[in-house]
CSV table of C-alpha atoms in Angstrom, one decimal:
chain,number,residue,atom,x,y,z
A,1,UNK,CA,40.1,-18.2,-0.8
A,2,UNK,CA,40.1,-19.6,-4.4
A,3,UNK,CA,43.5,-21.2,-3.7
A,4,UNK,CA,41.9,-23.6,-1.3
A,5,UNK,CA,39.2,-24.8,-3.7
A,6,UNK,CA,39.6,-28.4,-4.8
A,7,UNK,CA,39.2,-28.5,-8.6
A,8,UNK,CA,40.2,-32.2,-8.8
A,9,UNK,CA,37.2,-33.6,-7.0
A,10,UNK,CA,35.3,-36.1,-9.2
A,11,UNK,CA,32.0,-37.9,-8.5
A,12,UNK,CA,31.2,-40.7,-11.0
A,13,UNK,CA,27.7,-41.1,-12.3
A,14,UNK,CA,27.1,-44.3,-10.4
A,15,UNK,CA,27.9,-42.6,-7.1
A,16,UNK,CA,26.2,-39.4,-7.8
A,17,UNK,CA,22.8,-40.7,-9.0
A,18,UNK,CA,21.6,-42.4,-5.8
A,19,UNK,CA,23.2,-39.6,-3.7
A,20,UNK,CA,21.5,-36.9,-5.7
A,21,UNK,CA,18.1,-38.6,-5.6
A,22,UNK,CA,18.2,-38.5,-1.8
A,23,UNK,CA,19.5,-34.9,-1.6
A,24,UNK,CA,16.8,-33.6,-4.0
A,25,UNK,CA,14.1,-35.3,-2.0
A,26,UNK,CA,15.4,-33.7,1.2
A,27,UNK,CA,15.5,-30.2,-0.5
A,28,UNK,CA,11.9,-30.6,-1.7
A,29,UNK,CA,10.7,-31.5,1.8
A,30,UNK,CA,12.7,-28.6,3.3
A,31,UNK,CA,11.0,-26.1,1.0
A,32,UNK,CA,7.7,-26.8,2.7
A,33,UNK,CA,9.4,-26.3,6.1
A,34,UNK,CA,10.7,-23.0,4.8
A,35,UNK,CA,7.1,-22.0,4.0
A,36,UNK,CA,5.7,-23.2,7.3
A,37,UNK,CA,8.3,-21.4,9.3
A,38,UNK,CA,8.1,-18.2,7.3
A,39,UNK,CA,11.8,-18.3,6.6
A,40,UNK,CA,13.0,-16.0,3.8
A,41,UNK,CA,15.9,-17.4,1.8
A,42,UNK,CA,18.3,-15.7,-0.6
A,43,UNK,CA,20.5,-18.0,-2.8
A,44,UNK,CA,22.9,-16.3,-5.1
A,45,UNK,CA,25.4,-17.8,-7.6
A,46,UNK,CA,28.5,-15.9,-8.8
A,47,UNK,CA,31.5,-17.3,-10.6
A,48,UNK,CA,33.3,-17.7,-13.9
A,49,UNK,CA,31.7,-17.5,-17.3
A,50,UNK,CA,30.9,-21.1,-18.4
A,51,UNK,CA,31.1,-22.4,-14.8
A,52,UNK,CA,27.6,-23.7,-15.0
A,53,UNK,CA,25.5,-21.2,-13.0
A,54,UNK,CA,22.5,-21.6,-15.2
A,55,UNK,CA,22.5,-25.4,-15.4
A,56,UNK,CA,22.9,-25.7,-11.6
A,57,UNK,CA,20.1,-23.3,-10.9
A,58,UNK,CA,18.0,-25.3,-13.4
A,59,UNK,CA,18.8,-28.5,-11.6
A,60,UNK,CA,17.9,-27.1,-8.2
A,61,UNK,CA,14.6,-25.5,-9.1
A,62,UNK,CA,13.3,-28.8,-10.6
A,63,UNK,CA,12.9,-30.0,-7.0
A,64,UNK,CA,11.0,-26.9,-5.8
A,65,UNK,CA,7.4,-25.9,-5.8
A,66,UNK,CA,7.3,-23.0,-8.4
A,67,UNK,CA,4.9,-21.1,-6.2
A,68,UNK,CA,7.6,-20.6,-3.5
A,69,UNK,CA,10.6,-19.3,-5.4
A,70,UNK,CA,11.7,-16.9,-8.1
A,71,UNK,CA,14.8,-16.7,-10.2
A,72,UNK,CA,16.4,-13.4,-11.1
A,73,UNK,CA,19.0,-13.1,-13.8
A,74,UNK,CA,21.2,-10.0,-13.1
A,75,UNK,CA,22.3,-8.0,-16.1
A,76,UNK,CA,23.8,-4.6,-16.4
A,77,UNK,CA,21.5,-1.9,-14.9
A,78,UNK,CA,19.3,0.0,-17.2
A,79,UNK,CA,19.5,3.8,-17.5
A,80,UNK,CA,16.5,4.1,-15.2
A,81,UNK,CA,18.0,1.8,-12.6
A,82,UNK,CA,21.2,3.9,-12.6
A,83,UNK,CA,19.1,6.8,-11.3
A,84,UNK,CA,18.7,5.1,-7.9
A,85,UNK,CA,21.1,3.9,-5.2
A,86,UNK,CA,23.3,0.9,-6.1
A,87,UNK,CA,21.3,-1.7,-4.2
A,88,UNK,CA,17.8,-0.3,-5.0
A,89,UNK,CA,17.1,-2.9,-7.7
A,90,UNK,CA,18.1,-5.7,-5.4
A,91,UNK,CA,16.1,-4.7,-2.4
A,92,UNK,CA,12.9,-5.0,-4.5
A,93,UNK,CA,13.8,-8.6,-5.2
A,94,UNK,CA,14.3,-9.8,-1.7
A,95,UNK,CA,12.0,-12.6,-0.8
A,96,UNK,CA,8.8,-12.6,1.3
A,97,UNK,CA,8.8,-14.7,4.5
A,98,UNK,CA,8.6,-18.3,3.4
A,99,UNK,CA,9.8,-17.7,-0.1
A,100,UNK,CA,13.2,-18.3,-1.9
A,101,UNK,CA,14.9,-15.7,-4.2
A,102,UNK,CA,17.6,-17.2,-6.4
A,103,UNK,CA,20.0,-14.9,-8.2
A,104,UNK,CA,21.9,-15.9,-11.3
A,105,UNK,CA,24.6,-13.3,-10.6
A,106,UNK,CA,23.8,-10.5,-8.2
A,107,UNK,CA,25.0,-7.3,-6.5
A,108,UNK,CA,28.5,-8.7,-6.6
A,109,UNK,CA,28.9,-8.0,-10.3
A,110,UNK,CA,29.4,-4.3,-9.3
A,111,UNK,CA,32.4,-5.2,-7.2
A,112,UNK,CA,34.0,-7.8,-9.4
A,113,UNK,CA,33.7,-8.0,-13.2
A,114,UNK,CA,32.7,-4.3,-13.4
A,115,UNK,CA,35.8,-3.4,-11.5
A,116,UNK,CA,37.8,-4.6,-14.6
A,117,UNK,CA,35.4,-4.1,-17.4
A,118,UNK,CA,34.3,-0.6,-16.4
A,119,UNK,CA,37.6,0.3,-14.7
A,120,UNK,CA,35.9,1.2,-11.4
A,121,UNK,CA,38.0,3.2,-9.0
A,122,UNK,CA,38.9,1.6,-5.7
A,123,UNK,CA,36.8,4.2,-3.8
A,124,UNK,CA,33.6,3.2,-5.6
A,125,UNK,CA,34.3,-0.5,-5.1
A,126,UNK,CA,35.0,0.0,-1.4
A,127,UNK,CA,31.7,2.0,-1.0
A,128,UNK,CA,29.7,-0.7,-2.7
A,129,UNK,CA,31.3,-3.4,-0.6
A,130,UNK,CA,30.3,-1.5,2.5
A,131,UNK,CA,26.7,-1.2,1.3
A,132,UNK,CA,26.6,-4.9,0.4
A,133,UNK,CA,27.8,-5.9,3.9
A,134,UNK,CA,25.2,-3.7,5.5
A,135,UNK,CA,22.5,-5.0,3.2
A,136,UNK,CA,23.2,-8.6,3.9
A,137,UNK,CA,23.6,-8.1,7.6
A,138,UNK,CA,20.2,-6.3,7.8
A,139,UNK,CA,18.5,-9.2,5.9
A,140,UNK,CA,20.1,-11.8,8.2
A,141,UNK,CA,19.2,-9.8,11.4
A,142,UNK,CA,15.6,-9.7,10.2
A,143,UNK,CA,15.6,-13.6,9.9
A,144,UNK,CA,16.6,-14.1,6.3
A,145,UNK,CA,19.1,-16.9,5.3
A,146,UNK,CA,21.6,-15.6,2.8
A,147,UNK,CA,23.5,-18.4,0.9
A,148,UNK,CA,26.3,-17.4,-1.4
A,149,UNK,CA,28.0,-19.7,-3.9
A,150,UNK,CA,31.0,-18.9,-6.1
A,151,UNK,CA,31.4,-21.4,-8.9
A,152,UNK,CA,35.1,-21.9,-9.6
A,153,UNK,CA,36.8,-23.5,-12.6
A,154,UNK,CA,40.3,-23.5,-14.0
A,155,UNK,CA,41.4,-21.4,-16.9
A,156,UNK,CA,41.9,-24.5,-19.0
A,157,UNK,CA,38.5,-25.8,-18.2
A,158,UNK,CA,36.9,-22.5,-19.0
A,159,UNK,CA,38.6,-22.4,-22.4
A,160,UNK,CA,37.4,-25.9,-23.2
A,161,UNK,CA,33.8,-25.1,-22.3
A,162,UNK,CA,33.8,-22.0,-24.4
A,163,UNK,CA,35.2,-23.9,-27.3
A,164,UNK,CA,32.6,-26.5,-26.9
A,165,UNK,CA,29.9,-23.8,-27.0
A,166,UNK,CA,31.4,-22.2,-30.1
A,167,UNK,CA,31.5,-25.5,-32.0
A,168,UNK,CA,27.7,-26.0,-31.9
A,169,UNK,CA,25.6,-23.6,-33.9
A,170,UNK,CA,22.8,-23.7,-31.3
A,171,UNK,CA,25.1,-22.7,-28.4
A,172,UNK,CA,27.5,-20.4,-30.2
A,173,UNK,CA,25.7,-17.3,-29.0
A,174,UNK,CA,26.4,-18.2,-25.4
A,175,UNK,CA,30.2,-17.8,-25.8
A,176,UNK,CA,30.4,-14.1,-26.0
A,177,UNK,CA,33.4,-11.8,-26.6
A,178,UNK,CA,33.1,-10.8,-23.0
A,179,UNK,CA,33.5,-14.5,-22.0
A,180,UNK,CA,36.6,-14.9,-24.2
A,181,UNK,CA,38.0,-11.7,-22.8
A,182,UNK,CA,37.6,-13.1,-19.3
A,183,UNK,CA,39.5,-16.3,-20.2
A,184,UNK,CA,42.3,-14.3,-21.9
A,185,UNK,CA,42.7,-12.2,-18.7
A,186,UNK,CA,41.9,-15.0,-16.3
A,187,UNK,CA,44.6,-14.0,-13.8
A,188,UNK,CA,43.3,-10.5,-13.5
A,189,UNK,CA,39.7,-11.7,-12.9
A,190,UNK,CA,41.1,-14.3,-10.5
A,191,UNK,CA,42.7,-11.6,-8.4
A,192,UNK,CA,39.5,-9.5,-8.3
A,193,UNK,CA,37.2,-12.4,-7.5
A,194,UNK,CA,39.5,-13.5,-4.7
A,195,UNK,CA,39.6,-10.0,-3.2
A,196,UNK,CA,35.8,-9.8,-3.4
A,197,UNK,CA,35.4,-13.2,-1.7
A,198,UNK,CA,37.8,-12.3,1.1
A,199,UNK,CA,36.2,-8.9,1.7
A,200,UNK,CA,32.6,-10.1,1.8
A,201,UNK,CA,32.7,-13.5,3.4
A,202,UNK,CA,31.2,-12.9,6.8
A,203,UNK,CA,30.0,-14.9,9.8
A,204,UNK,CA,26.4,-14.1,8.9
A,205,UNK,CA,26.7,-14.6,5.1
A,206,UNK,CA,29.8,-16.7,4.3
A,207,UNK,CA,30.9,-17.6,0.8
A,208,UNK,CA,30.9,-21.2,-0.4
A,209,UNK,CA,33.4,-21.6,-3.1
A,210,UNK,CA,32.6,-24.7,-5.2
A,211,UNK,CA,35.0,-26.5,-7.5
A,212,UNK,CA,33.1,-27.0,-10.7
A,213,UNK,CA,35.5,-28.7,-13.1
A,214,UNK,CA,33.3,-31.8,-12.4
A,215,UNK,CA,29.6,-31.2,-12.6
A,216,UNK,CA,28.4,-34.0,-10.4
A,217,UNK,CA,30.8,-33.2,-7.5
A,218,UNK,CA,29.8,-29.6,-7.7
A,219,UNK,CA,26.1,-30.3,-7.6
A,220,UNK,CA,26.4,-32.7,-4.7
A,221,UNK,CA,28.3,-30.2,-2.7
A,222,UNK,CA,25.8,-27.4,-3.4
A,223,UNK,CA,22.8,-29.6,-2.4
A,224,UNK,CA,24.5,-30.6,0.8
A,225,UNK,CA,25.2,-27.0,1.7
A,226,UNK,CA,21.7,-25.9,0.9
A,227,UNK,CA,20.2,-28.7,3.0
A,228,UNK,CA,22.5,-28.2,6.0
A,229,UNK,CA,22.2,-24.4,6.1
A,230,UNK,CA,18.4,-24.3,5.6
A,231,UNK,CA,17.9,-26.9,8.3
A,232,UNK,CA,20.1,-25.0,10.7
A,233,UNK,CA,18.3,-21.7,9.9
A,234,UNK,CA,14.9,-23.2,10.6
A,235,UNK,CA,16.1,-24.7,13.9
A,236,UNK,CA,17.6,-21.3,14.9
A,237,UNK,CA,14.4,-19.5,14.1
A,238,UNK,CA,12.3,-21.9,16.1
A,239,UNK,CA,14.7,-21.7,19.1
A,240,UNK,CA,14.6,-17.8,19.1
A,241,UNK,CA,10.8,-17.9,19.0
A,242,UNK,CA,10.7,-20.1,22.1
A,243,UNK,CA,13.5,-18.3,24.0
A,244,UNK,CA,14.1,-14.8,22.7
A,245,UNK,CA,17.5,-13.4,23.8
A,246,UNK,CA,17.5,-10.5,26.4
A,247,UNK,CA,17.6,-7.0,25.1
A,248,UNK,CA,20.2,-4.6,26.5
A,249,UNK,CA,20.2,-0.8,26.4
A,250,UNK,CA,20.0,1.1,23.1
A,251,UNK,CA,23.5,1.1,21.5
A,252,UNK,CA,24.4,3.3,18.6
A,253,UNK,CA,27.3,2.4,16.3
A,254,UNK,CA,30.1,4.9,17.1
A,255,UNK,CA,30.6,5.5,13.3
A,256,UNK,CA,27.6,7.7,13.5
A,257,UNK,CA,28.1,11.3,14.7
A,258,UNK,CA,24.9,12.4,16.4
A,259,UNK,CA,23.6,15.9,16.5
A,260,UNK,CA,22.0,17.0,19.8
A,261,UNK,CA,18.2,17.8,19.6
A,262,UNK,CA,16.2,19.3,22.4
A,263,UNK,CA,13.7,17.0,24.2
A,264,UNK,CA,10.1,17.7,23.2
A,265,UNK,CA,9.2,19.1,26.6
A,266,UNK,CA,12.0,21.7,26.3
A,267,UNK,CA,10.7,23.1,23.0
A,268,UNK,CA,9.1,26.6,23.0
A,269,UNK,CA,5.8,26.4,21.2
A,270,UNK,CA,4.8,30.0,21.6
A,271,UNK,CA,6.5,31.0,18.3
A,272,UNK,CA,4.2,32.8,15.9
A,273,UNK,CA,4.2,34.9,12.7
A,274,UNK,CA,2.0,37.8,11.7
A,275,UNK,CA,-0.7,36.6,9.2
A,276,UNK,CA,0.0,39.4,6.7
A,277,UNK,CA,3.8,38.8,6.9
A,278,UNK,CA,3.2,35.1,6.4
A,279,UNK,CA,1.6,35.6,3.0
A,280,UNK,CA,4.5,37.7,1.7
A,281,UNK,CA,7.3,35.4,3.2
A,282,UNK,CA,5.6,32.2,1.9
A,283,UNK,CA,5.5,33.5,-1.7
A,284,UNK,CA,9.1,34.6,-1.5
A,285,UNK,CA,10.3,31.3,-0.1
A,286,UNK,CA,8.2,29.2,-2.5
A,287,UNK,CA,9.9,31.2,-5.4
A,288,UNK,CA,13.3,30.2,-4.0
A,289,UNK,CA,12.3,26.6,-3.7
A,290,UNK,CA,11.0,26.5,-7.2
A,291,UNK,CA,14.3,27.8,-8.5
A,292,UNK,CA,16.2,25.3,-6.5
A,293,UNK,CA,14.1,22.5,-7.8
A,294,UNK,CA,15.3,23.3,-11.3
A,295,UNK,CA,18.9,23.1,-10.1
A,296,UNK,CA,18.3,19.8,-8.4
A,297,UNK,CA,16.9,18.3,-11.6
A,298,UNK,CA,19.8,19.7,-13.7
A,299,UNK,CA,22.4,18.3,-11.3
A,300,UNK,CA,20.4,15.0,-10.8
A,301,UNK,CA,20.4,15.6,-7.0
A,302,UNK,CA,17.6,13.7,-5.2
A,303,UNK,CA,15.8,15.0,-2.2
A,304,UNK,CA,14.2,12.9,0.5
A,305,UNK,CA,11.9,14.8,2.9
A,306,UNK,CA,10.5,13.1,6.0
A,307,UNK,CA,7.4,14.4,7.8
A,308,UNK,CA,6.7,13.0,11.3
A,309,UNK,CA,4.8,14.5,14.1
A,310,UNK,CA,1.8,14.4,16.4
A,311,UNK,CA,-1.7,13.7,15.0
A,312,UNK,CA,-3.3,17.0,13.9
A,313,UNK,CA,0.1,18.8,14.1
A,314,UNK,CA,-0.4,20.2,10.6
A,315,UNK,CA,1.8,17.9,8.5
A,316,UNK,CA,-0.7,17.8,5.6
A,317,UNK,CA,-0.9,21.6,5.3
A,318,UNK,CA,2.8,21.9,5.6
A,319,UNK,CA,3.4,19.4,2.8
A,320,UNK,CA,1.0,21.2,0.6
A,321,UNK,CA,2.9,24.5,0.9
A,322,UNK,CA,6.1,22.8,0.0
A,323,UNK,CA,4.5,20.9,-2.9
A,324,UNK,CA,3.0,24.1,-4.3
A,325,UNK,CA,6.5,25.3,-5.1
A,326,UNK,CA,7.7,22.2,-6.9
A,327,UNK,CA,7.3,21.1,-10.5
A,328,UNK,CA,4.6,18.4,-10.4
A,329,UNK,CA,6.6,16.3,-12.8
A,330,UNK,CA,9.5,16.2,-10.4
A,331,UNK,CA,8.1,15.2,-7.0
A,332,UNK,CA,5.9,12.7,-5.3
A,333,UNK,CA,4.2,12.7,-1.9
A,334,UNK,CA,4.4,9.2,-0.5
A,335,UNK,CA,1.7,8.7,2.2
A,336,UNK,CA,2.6,5.9,4.6
A,337,UNK,CA,-0.1,3.9,6.3
A,338,UNK,CA,0.1,0.7,8.3
A,339,UNK,CA,1.9,-2.0,6.3
A,340,UNK,CA,-0.2,-4.4,4.3
A,341,UNK,CA,0.2,-8.1,4.2
A,342,UNK,CA,2.8,-8.1,1.5
A,343,UNK,CA,4.8,-5.4,3.2
A,344,UNK,CA,4.7,-7.2,6.5
A,345,UNK,CA,6.2,-10.3,4.9
A,346,UNK,CA,9.4,-8.3,4.0
A,347,UNK,CA,12.0,-6.5,5.9
A,348,UNK,CA,10.4,-3.3,7.2
A,349,UNK,CA,12.7,-1.1,5.1
A,350,UNK,CA,11.7,-2.9,1.9
A,351,UNK,CA,8.6,-0.7,1.3
A,352,UNK,CA,10.7,2.4,1.6
A,353,UNK,CA,13.6,1.3,-0.6
A,354,UNK,CA,11.0,0.6,-3.3
A,355,UNK,CA,9.5,4.1,-3.0
A,356,UNK,CA,12.6,6.3,-3.3
A,357,UNK,CA,12.7,9.2,-5.7
A,358,UNK,CA,15.1,8.9,-8.7
A,359,UNK,CA,17.9,11.4,-9.0
A,360,UNK,CA,16.8,14.9,-9.7
A,361,UNK,CA,13.4,14.3,-8.1
A,362,UNK,CA,11.9,15.0,-4.6
A,363,UNK,CA,10.2,12.4,-2.5
A,364,UNK,CA,8.1,13.7,0.4
A,365,UNK,CA,7.2,11.0,2.9
A,366,UNK,CA,4.1,11.7,4.9
A,367,UNK,CA,5.2,9.4,7.8
A,368,UNK,CA,8.0,7.1,7.2
A,369,UNK,CA,10.4,4.3,8.4
A,370,UNK,CA,10.3,5.9,11.8
A,371,UNK,CA,7.0,4.2,12.5
A,372,UNK,CA,9.2,1.3,13.8
A,373,UNK,CA,10.6,3.5,16.5
A,374,UNK,CA,7.3,5.0,17.5
A,375,UNK,CA,3.9,3.3,16.9
A,376,UNK,CA,5.3,-0.2,16.4
A,377,UNK,CA,7.4,0.2,19.5
A,378,UNK,CA,4.6,1.6,21.7
A,379,UNK,CA,1.9,-0.8,20.4
A,380,UNK,CA,4.1,-3.9,20.5
A,381,UNK,CA,3.8,-4.5,16.7
A,382,UNK,CA,7.5,-5.5,16.7
A,383,UNK,CA,9.7,-7.0,19.4
A,384,UNK,CA,12.0,-5.0,21.6
A,385,UNK,CA,15.0,-6.5,19.8
A,386,UNK,CA,13.5,-5.3,16.5
A,387,UNK,CA,13.1,-1.7,17.5
A,388,UNK,CA,16.4,-1.6,19.4
A,389,UNK,CA,18.1,-2.8,16.2
A,390,UNK,CA,16.3,-0.3,14.1
A,391,UNK,CA,18.1,2.8,15.3
A,392,UNK,CA,21.3,1.7,13.6
A,393,UNK,CA,19.5,0.2,10.6
A,394,UNK,CA,17.7,3.6,10.0
A,395,UNK,CA,21.0,5.5,10.4
A,396,UNK,CA,22.6,3.1,7.9
A,397,UNK,CA,19.6,3.5,5.5
A,398,UNK,CA,19.9,7.3,5.6
A,399,UNK,CA,23.6,7.1,5.2
A,400,UNK,CA,23.1,5.1,2.0
A,401,UNK,CA,20.8,7.9,0.7
A,402,UNK,CA,23.3,10.6,1.7
A,403,UNK,CA,26.2,8.8,0.0
A,404,UNK,CA,24.1,8.3,-3.1
A,405,UNK,CA,23.9,12.1,-3.2
A,406,UNK,CA,20.5,12.7,-1.6
A,407,UNK,CA,19.6,15.7,0.5
A,408,UNK,CA,17.8,14.1,3.5
A,409,UNK,CA,15.6,16.5,5.5
A,410,UNK,CA,13.6,15.3,8.5
A,411,UNK,CA,10.8,17.2,10.2
A,412,UNK,CA,9.2,16.5,13.6
A,413,UNK,CA,6.0,18.7,13.5
A,414,UNK,CA,5.4,19.5,17.1
A,415,UNK,CA,2.4,20.7,19.1
A,416,UNK,CA,1.4,20.4,22.8
A,417,UNK,CA,-1.3,18.2,24.2
A,418,UNK,CA,-3.8,21.0,24.7
A,419,UNK,CA,-3.4,22.3,21.2
A,420,UNK,CA,-4.0,18.7,19.9
A,421,UNK,CA,-7.2,18.4,21.9
A,422,UNK,CA,-8.5,21.7,20.5
A,423,UNK,CA,-7.8,20.6,17.0
A,424,UNK,CA,-9.3,17.1,17.6
A,425,UNK,CA,-12.5,18.8,18.9
A,426,UNK,CA,-12.6,21.2,16.0
A,427,UNK,CA,-12.4,18.3,13.5
A,428,UNK,CA,-15.0,16.3,15.4
A,429,UNK,CA,-17.5,19.2,15.4
A,430,UNK,CA,-16.9,20.4,11.8
A,431,UNK,CA,-18.7,18.2,9.2
A,432,UNK,CA,-16.2,18.8,6.4
A,433,UNK,CA,-13.3,18.0,8.7
A,434,UNK,CA,-14.7,14.9,10.4
A,435,UNK,CA,-12.9,12.5,7.9
A,436,UNK,CA,-9.6,13.7,9.4
A,437,UNK,CA,-10.3,12.4,12.9
A,438,UNK,CA,-10.5,8.6,13.7
A,439,UNK,CA,-10.8,6.4,16.8
A,440,UNK,CA,-7.2,5.6,16.4
A,441,UNK,CA,-6.3,9.2,16.8
A,442,UNK,CA,-8.1,9.3,20.2
A,443,UNK,CA,-6.4,6.0,21.2
A,444,UNK,CA,-3.0,7.4,20.3
A,445,UNK,CA,-3.7,10.5,22.4
A,446,UNK,CA,-4.3,8.3,25.5
A,447,UNK,CA,-0.7,7.1,25.1
A,448,UNK,CA,0.8,10.5,24.6
A,449,UNK,CA,3.4,10.0,27.4
A,450,UNK,CA,4.5,6.7,26.0
A,451,UNK,CA,4.8,8.1,22.5
A,452,UNK,CA,6.7,11.1,23.8
A,453,UNK,CA,9.3,8.8,25.4
A,454,UNK,CA,9.7,7.0,22.1
A,455,UNK,CA,10.0,10.2,20.1
A,456,UNK,CA,12.6,11.6,22.4
A,457,UNK,CA,14.7,8.4,21.9
A,458,UNK,CA,14.2,8.6,18.2
A,459,UNK,CA,15.3,12.2,18.0
A,460,UNK,CA,18.3,11.5,20.3
A,461,UNK,CA,19.6,8.4,18.5
A,462,UNK,CA,18.8,9.1,14.8
A,463,UNK,CA,19.7,12.8,14.5
A,464,UNK,CA,23.0,12.4,12.6
A,465,UNK,CA,25.3,15.0,11.0
A,466,UNK,CA,24.2,13.8,7.5
A,467,UNK,CA,20.5,13.6,8.4
A,468,UNK,CA,19.6,15.7,11.4
A,469,UNK,CA,16.2,16.2,12.8
A,470,UNK,CA,14.4,19.6,12.6
A,471,UNK,CA,11.8,20.3,15.2
A,472,UNK,CA,9.0,22.4,13.7
A,473,UNK,CA,7.0,24.4,16.3
A,474,UNK,CA,3.4,24.1,15.0
A,475,UNK,CA,1.0,25.5,17.6
A,476,UNK,CA,1.0,28.3,15.0
A,477,UNK,CA,0.6,26.4,11.7
A,478,UNK,CA,1.7,29.4,9.6
A,479,UNK,CA,5.0,29.8,11.5
A,480,UNK,CA,5.6,26.0,11.1
A,481,UNK,CA,5.1,26.2,7.3
A,482,UNK,CA,7.6,29.1,7.0
A,483,UNK,CA,10.2,27.4,9.2
A,484,UNK,CA,9.9,24.1,7.3
A,485,UNK,CA,10.2,25.6,3.8
A,486,UNK,CA,13.2,27.7,5.0
A,487,UNK,CA,14.9,24.7,6.5
A,488,UNK,CA,14.4,22.7,3.4
A,489,UNK,CA,15.8,25.5,1.2
A,490,UNK,CA,18.9,25.8,3.5
A,491,UNK,CA,19.6,22.1,3.4
A,492,UNK,CA,19.3,22.0,-0.4
A,493,UNK,CA,21.5,25.1,-0.9
A,494,UNK,CA,24.1,23.6,1.4
A,495,UNK,CA,24.3,20.3,-0.5
A,496,UNK,CA,24.2,22.0,-3.9
């Protein structure tokens, strides 16, 4: 790709100045349209040291309302950031609808310069590229515009700029040993950059390689691309809102190997445990889990536990029995309610990426990302296209967690309709339990059959070999607690 970049293009000041004034005005007006149309925009700049990333970002943002954009300068990850999945720190920086996130370097550092400077093996680079492609596609599918610029200069031009920086005392610090190393090994970096561009330039997020030997020509080209692509993205969003495309049947990517789970109506809910035996077994299993938690911490193995189930199925009591066995410094229960205004303005997975446990810790989600496939589907809080797409997105998300090293354990806590009614009435008629029952619980019950269809689809299409669903029979809460903790222990032992 770099071979095709024109490094000889020159735009004299007299030509550039009137052209730039018009382009900058257009971009300023477009930002307001971005806000009005709730279009999230990601603009990232990669390229050679001394290619002018900082100065070009500085020129661009002078034309923008500072309330509608944020600039992120990507440096090497901290020790804390290294304890999370590779893309964790970038998910948190994705823009809200109507805002612009600008990256001075980005997630592409980990598949380009780090490949040379940290001598990354090809397997690690390939895995990161796969994650990046999924990340960008999910953002675009959710309506985000992703614009990627690679700023290209020749070896001779880079050396000249580094020498100019070194000559001035005030700028000498900007020409680092790392920059000089890059210039000395220009051909090696050229090959790695070119491979990166070829592997990650997609139809939904293509690279724009910009020749930057001449500053004016480079800026004019960048402005023109920004304006063209943002205009097209706004037009596309407006067209889709007026005429949404038809939705076909649920289609799961064949790369996912699904594990068969029984339909809810086929599950035997008569399973019980003797109360006296329950106390003995619970203590024994909690001791095992406590020991395993120490091993998880020592080996820096994260655990993600998902609890879903019917209202009043006993998720809370089940979670408390698991939590009682864990070191309080090494786990967190993450209660998930309806998304707030900020969460609604991001990709629906954003609020879950930002709440993941770090390695060696346990994250227990009391409800989860599966809300998209259940309540949001049934209540119409998202479009059919949104929840159809979510099956693969969730499988991809959980695959990211598994590849990171996480143990992913998912529970559907199951009761029948009669047992739910009994528990609802018990809560309604017991003063100290009344806080547990809401009008929304009763409304959900009225749509039991619709929810059951959605849950059966969820179990069928998201029970993968790396993150299978476990149905926990919970008409007897004590039986359910023992089964859940034993299932969790078995999953951890298998992964360790």
